[in-house]
């Protein structure tokens, strides 16, 4: 099957808006919906689920560290059980809204620093799996990290993700910044094609690294996210993985 396109969505809070969800939703296959701890609130969560349903887009949970002010992009030191409870609380809330709209949970993908911590710290990766055990859904993550090893060892389906709007360091480590910069849409589309066709990611120094691309992520808070998503969608729509 071709690589899907996913986007982190529903990340506004109260009267504040983050990203153009209305413009993005027709371009994607899967929405990673914020669950209240880095962005979103009950009204935003329900509205985002309804938006996804109207466009035939699948919905996964995007739980975060409890860091609303830092948008979930600051690391915290938390034990495995506390982290698992933190995520379970968030995923459970989203599942309630999904059930209210006659939808099911598609996957779980940790947000921001929690995603990066799960790639490097076994206890965090296991905490993610503790939550996935309850819902029995796939987990999105990066190859060559604890995402791939621990999730598979725990018996969960692992979906390999490639980012079309973030930089990678030499060797393939993802560079997570507090604020995202605009990227050249055509260059990002070309990088995604290289990842799909050749299994090679592109680092910020021009070097390559081994990767696998089953789903491609674009962030709604990237300044030109719509343009990037449109270019990537056009480029990979006929590709297979």
Tab-separated table of C-alpha atoms in Angstrom:
chain	number	residue	atom	x	y	z
A	1	UNK	CA	0.000	0.000	0.000
A	2	UNK	CA	1.102	3.585	-0.502
A	3	UNK	CA	2.467	5.641	2.377
A	4	UNK	CA	-0.302	7.406	4.290
A	5	UNK	CA	-0.119	11.073	5.232
A	6	UNK	CA	-0.789	11.946	8.857
A	7	UNK	CA	-1.040	15.255	10.683
A	8	UNK	CA	-1.062	16.405	14.302
A	9	UNK	CA	-4.361	18.244	14.714
A	10	UNK	CA	-6.851	19.767	17.137
A	11	UNK	CA	-4.084	21.579	18.980
A	12	UNK	CA	-5.890	24.833	19.701
A	13	UNK	CA	-7.033	25.728	23.209
A	14	UNK	CA	-10.108	27.746	24.158
A	15	UNK	CA	-10.285	30.735	21.800
A	16	UNK	CA	-6.747	30.121	20.528
A	17	UNK	CA	-6.198	28.350	17.210
A	18	UNK	CA	-3.165	26.327	16.143
A	19	UNK	CA	-2.853	25.403	12.483
A	20	UNK	CA	-5.403	25.285	9.672
A	21	UNK	CA	-7.213	22.018	10.398
A	22	UNK	CA	-10.001	22.810	7.926
A	23	UNK	CA	-7.494	23.318	5.131
A	24	UNK	CA	-5.369	20.314	6.072
A	25	UNK	CA	-8.040	17.670	6.551
A	26	UNK	CA	-8.783	17.008	2.828
A	27	UNK	CA	-5.084	16.302	2.209
A	28	UNK	CA	-4.484	13.618	4.854
A	29	UNK	CA	-5.430	10.043	5.641
A	30	UNK	CA	-4.922	10.035	9.405
A	31	UNK	CA	-5.291	12.670	12.132
A	32	UNK	CA	-3.296	12.512	15.363
A	33	UNK	CA	-5.655	14.346	17.700
A	34	UNK	CA	-4.302	16.242	20.692
A	35	UNK	CA	-5.813	15.074	23.968
A	36	UNK	CA	-5.605	18.131	26.229
A	37	UNK	CA	-2.168	18.007	27.836
A	38	UNK	CA	-0.120	19.929	25.234
A	39	UNK	CA	-3.029	21.461	23.357
A	40	UNK	CA	-6.767	20.999	22.839
A	41	UNK	CA	-9.718	20.852	25.213
A	42	UNK	CA	-13.057	19.022	25.178
A	43	UNK	CA	-14.627	21.307	22.569
A	44	UNK	CA	-11.606	21.172	20.264
A	45	UNK	CA	-11.376	17.392	20.618
A	46	UNK	CA	-14.995	16.822	19.659
A	47	UNK	CA	-14.822	19.308	16.786
A	48	UNK	CA	-11.679	17.654	15.416
A	49	UNK	CA	-13.195	14.180	15.631
A	50	UNK	CA	-16.281	15.422	13.787
A	51	UNK	CA	-14.102	17.088	11.148
A	52	UNK	CA	-12.179	13.861	10.591
A	53	UNK	CA	-15.378	11.839	10.349
A	54	UNK	CA	-16.824	14.227	7.755
A	55	UNK	CA	-13.765	13.717	5.553
A	56	UNK	CA	-13.307	9.976	6.064
A	57	UNK	CA	-10.049	10.496	7.974
A	58	UNK	CA	-8.963	7.979	10.615
A	59	UNK	CA	-8.197	9.255	14.114
A	60	UNK	CA	-5.377	8.324	16.461
A	61	UNK	CA	-4.564	9.614	19.928
A	62	UNK	CA	-1.716	12.110	20.339
A	63	UNK	CA	-1.023	12.107	24.107
A	64	UNK	CA	1.633	14.333	25.629
A	65	UNK	CA	3.568	15.136	28.728
A	66	UNK	CA	1.506	17.455	30.981
A	67	UNK	CA	3.061	20.608	29.505
A	68	UNK	CA	0.368	22.905	28.144
A	69	UNK	CA	2.515	26.028	28.404
A	70	UNK	CA	5.479	24.411	26.621
A	71	UNK	CA	3.292	22.631	24.047
A	72	UNK	CA	4.637	19.269	25.196
A	73	UNK	CA	8.094	20.016	23.820
A	74	UNK	CA	9.939	20.112	27.158
A	75	UNK	CA	11.146	16.889	28.763
A	76	UNK	CA	9.961	15.832	32.209
A	77	UNK	CA	11.154	13.145	34.576
A	78	UNK	CA	8.262	10.824	35.338
A	79	UNK	CA	8.119	7.169	36.339
A	80	UNK	CA	6.651	4.459	34.145
A	81	UNK	CA	3.352	4.113	35.998
A	82	UNK	CA	2.826	7.863	36.232
A	83	UNK	CA	3.520	8.238	32.527
A	84	UNK	CA	1.213	5.358	31.634
A	85	UNK	CA	-1.571	6.849	33.759
A	86	UNK	CA	-0.995	10.246	32.166
A	87	UNK	CA	-1.388	8.773	28.685
A	88	UNK	CA	-4.275	6.487	29.630
A	89	UNK	CA	-6.212	9.504	30.911
A	90	UNK	CA	-5.729	11.322	27.599
A	91	UNK	CA	-6.423	8.391	25.282
A	92	UNK	CA	-9.527	7.497	27.265
A	93	UNK	CA	-10.886	11.009	26.802
A	94	UNK	CA	-10.414	10.849	23.036
A	95	UNK	CA	-11.976	7.391	22.840
A	96	UNK	CA	-15.068	8.828	24.506
A	97	UNK	CA	-15.423	11.431	21.769
A	98	UNK	CA	-14.767	8.827	19.081
A	99	UNK	CA	-17.500	6.583	20.446
A	100	UNK	CA	-19.873	9.533	20.564
A	101	UNK	CA	-19.327	9.940	16.809
A	102	UNK	CA	-19.434	6.225	15.974
A	103	UNK	CA	-15.690	6.030	15.290
A	104	UNK	CA	-12.884	3.824	16.582
A	105	UNK	CA	-9.352	4.564	17.720
A	106	UNK	CA	-6.894	3.930	14.875
A	107	UNK	CA	-3.531	4.209	16.655
A	108	UNK	CA	-1.515	5.914	19.371
A	109	UNK	CA	1.336	8.315	18.672
A	110	UNK	CA	3.018	10.157	21.555
A	111	UNK	CA	3.578	13.873	21.019
A	112	UNK	CA	6.717	15.997	21.084
A	113	UNK	CA	9.224	15.293	23.816
A	114	UNK	CA	7.302	12.211	24.942
A	115	UNK	CA	7.810	10.748	21.452
A	116	UNK	CA	11.527	11.476	21.622
A	117	UNK	CA	11.871	10.074	25.141
A	118	UNK	CA	10.144	6.850	24.093
A	119	UNK	CA	12.714	6.487	21.319
A	120	UNK	CA	15.616	6.556	23.823
A	121	UNK	CA	14.330	5.478	27.245
A	122	UNK	CA	13.079	1.940	27.815
A	123	UNK	CA	10.792	2.809	30.717
A	124	UNK	CA	9.043	5.440	28.617
A	125	UNK	CA	8.678	3.064	25.654
A	126	UNK	CA	7.198	0.454	27.980
A	127	UNK	CA	4.794	3.027	29.437
A	128	UNK	CA	3.522	3.679	25.902
A	129	UNK	CA	3.038	-0.058	25.439
A	130	UNK	CA	1.229	-0.337	28.777
A	131	UNK	CA	-1.428	1.966	27.349
A	132	UNK	CA	-1.480	0.284	23.942
A	133	UNK	CA	-2.069	-3.053	25.721
A	134	UNK	CA	-5.456	-1.743	26.791
A	135	UNK	CA	-6.601	-0.522	23.389
A	136	UNK	CA	-4.875	-3.008	21.084
A	137	UNK	CA	-4.048	-0.440	18.396
A	138	UNK	CA	-0.849	0.168	16.386
A	139	UNK	CA	1.876	2.544	17.528
A	140	UNK	CA	3.543	5.109	15.264
A	141	UNK	CA	7.295	5.598	15.633
A	142	UNK	CA	10.763	5.703	14.094
A	143	UNK	CA	12.849	2.746	12.968
A	144	UNK	CA	16.206	2.111	14.585
A	145	UNK	CA	14.953	3.344	17.968
A	146	UNK	CA	13.273	1.827	20.993
A	147	UNK	CA	9.968	2.534	19.247
A	148	UNK	CA	10.701	-0.258	16.826
A	149	UNK	CA	12.361	-2.681	19.244
A	150	UNK	CA	10.230	-2.335	22.385
A	151	UNK	CA	6.886	-1.945	20.632
A	152	UNK	CA	7.529	-5.105	18.596
A	153	UNK	CA	8.811	-7.038	21.601
A	154	UNK	CA	5.602	-6.160	23.432
A	155	UNK	CA	3.538	-7.506	20.539
A	156	UNK	CA	2.254	-4.240	19.119
A	157	UNK	CA	2.025	-3.379	15.444
A	158	UNK	CA	4.691	-0.784	14.686
A	159	UNK	CA	4.062	1.764	11.899
A	160	UNK	CA	7.284	3.364	10.620
A	161	UNK	CA	6.989	7.139	10.379
A	162	UNK	CA	8.958	9.699	8.376
A	163	UNK	CA	8.728	13.459	8.941
A	164	UNK	CA	8.379	15.752	5.949
A	165	UNK	CA	8.703	19.060	7.829
A	166	UNK	CA	11.393	18.440	10.457
A	167	UNK	CA	15.151	18.169	10.167
A	168	UNK	CA	17.120	15.036	10.927
A	169	UNK	CA	20.645	15.049	12.372
A	170	UNK	CA	23.368	12.990	10.655
A	171	UNK	CA	22.656	9.359	11.484
A	172	UNK	CA	18.891	9.837	11.563
A	173	UNK	CA	18.047	11.373	14.948
A	174	UNK	CA	14.984	13.598	14.706
A	175	UNK	CA	15.529	17.243	15.667
A	176	UNK	CA	12.528	18.403	17.728
A	177	UNK	CA	12.310	22.178	18.169
A	178	UNK	CA	9.927	24.304	20.242
A	179	UNK	CA	8.803	26.121	17.088
A	180	UNK	CA	8.834	24.754	13.541
A	181	UNK	CA	10.247	26.623	10.573
A	182	UNK	CA	8.776	26.821	7.082
A	183	UNK	CA	10.264	24.300	4.640
A	184	UNK	CA	10.532	24.140	0.862
A	185	UNK	CA	7.548	22.002	-0.211
A	186	UNK	CA	9.183	20.495	-3.299
A	187	UNK	CA	12.346	19.585	-1.429
A	188	UNK	CA	10.335	17.954	1.340
A	189	UNK	CA	8.345	15.985	-1.246
A	190	UNK	CA	11.585	14.829	-2.875
A	191	UNK	CA	12.919	13.673	0.484
A	192	UNK	CA	9.767	11.662	1.087
A	193	UNK	CA	10.103	10.000	-2.308
A	194	UNK	CA	13.708	9.099	-1.517
A	195	UNK	CA	12.606	7.594	1.789
A	196	UNK	CA	9.938	5.493	0.067
A	197	UNK	CA	11.860	4.442	-3.039
A	198	UNK	CA	15.366	4.037	-1.628
A	199	UNK	CA	14.832	3.619	2.112
A	200	UNK	CA	17.067	6.635	2.682
A	201	UNK	CA	16.312	9.669	4.832
A	202	UNK	CA	18.052	13.006	4.348
A	203	UNK	CA	19.932	14.690	7.206
A	204	UNK	CA	20.436	18.434	7.628
A	205	UNK	CA	24.013	18.177	6.309
A	206	UNK	CA	22.905	16.424	3.119
A	207	UNK	CA	24.002	12.956	4.229
A	208	UNK	CA	21.593	10.026	4.168
A	209	UNK	CA	20.575	7.412	6.712
A	210	UNK	CA	18.509	4.197	6.574
A	211	UNK	CA	14.792	4.694	7.089
A	212	UNK	CA	11.403	3.172	6.337
A	213	UNK	CA	8.336	5.157	5.385
A	214	UNK	CA	4.908	3.655	5.987
A	215	UNK	CA	3.347	6.939	7.065
A	216	UNK	CA	4.485	10.545	6.569
A	217	UNK	CA	3.874	13.224	9.198
A	218	UNK	CA	3.299	16.928	8.679
A	219	UNK	CA	2.695	19.248	11.647
A	220	UNK	CA	-0.235	21.641	11.534
A	221	UNK	CA	1.860	24.331	13.280
A	222	UNK	CA	4.544	24.390	10.570
A	223	UNK	CA	4.064	27.842	8.952
A	224	UNK	CA	3.488	26.518	5.411
A	225	UNK	CA	2.080	23.130	6.412
A	226	UNK	CA	-0.684	23.166	3.788
A	227	UNK	CA	1.764	23.769	0.942
A	228	UNK	CA	4.042	20.999	2.204
A	229	UNK	CA	1.166	18.557	2.592
A	230	UNK	CA	-0.137	19.345	-0.882
A	231	UNK	CA	3.300	18.796	-2.480
A	232	UNK	CA	3.953	15.580	-0.578
A	233	UNK	CA	0.487	14.253	-1.327
A	234	UNK	CA	0.944	14.820	-5.037
A	235	UNK	CA	4.410	13.284	-5.071
A	236	UNK	CA	3.683	10.081	-3.175
A	237	UNK	CA	0.061	9.396	-4.123
A	238	UNK	CA	1.041	6.633	-6.553
A	239	UNK	CA	3.997	5.267	-4.595
A	240	UNK	CA	3.948	1.942	-2.793
A	241	UNK	CA	5.786	0.769	0.305
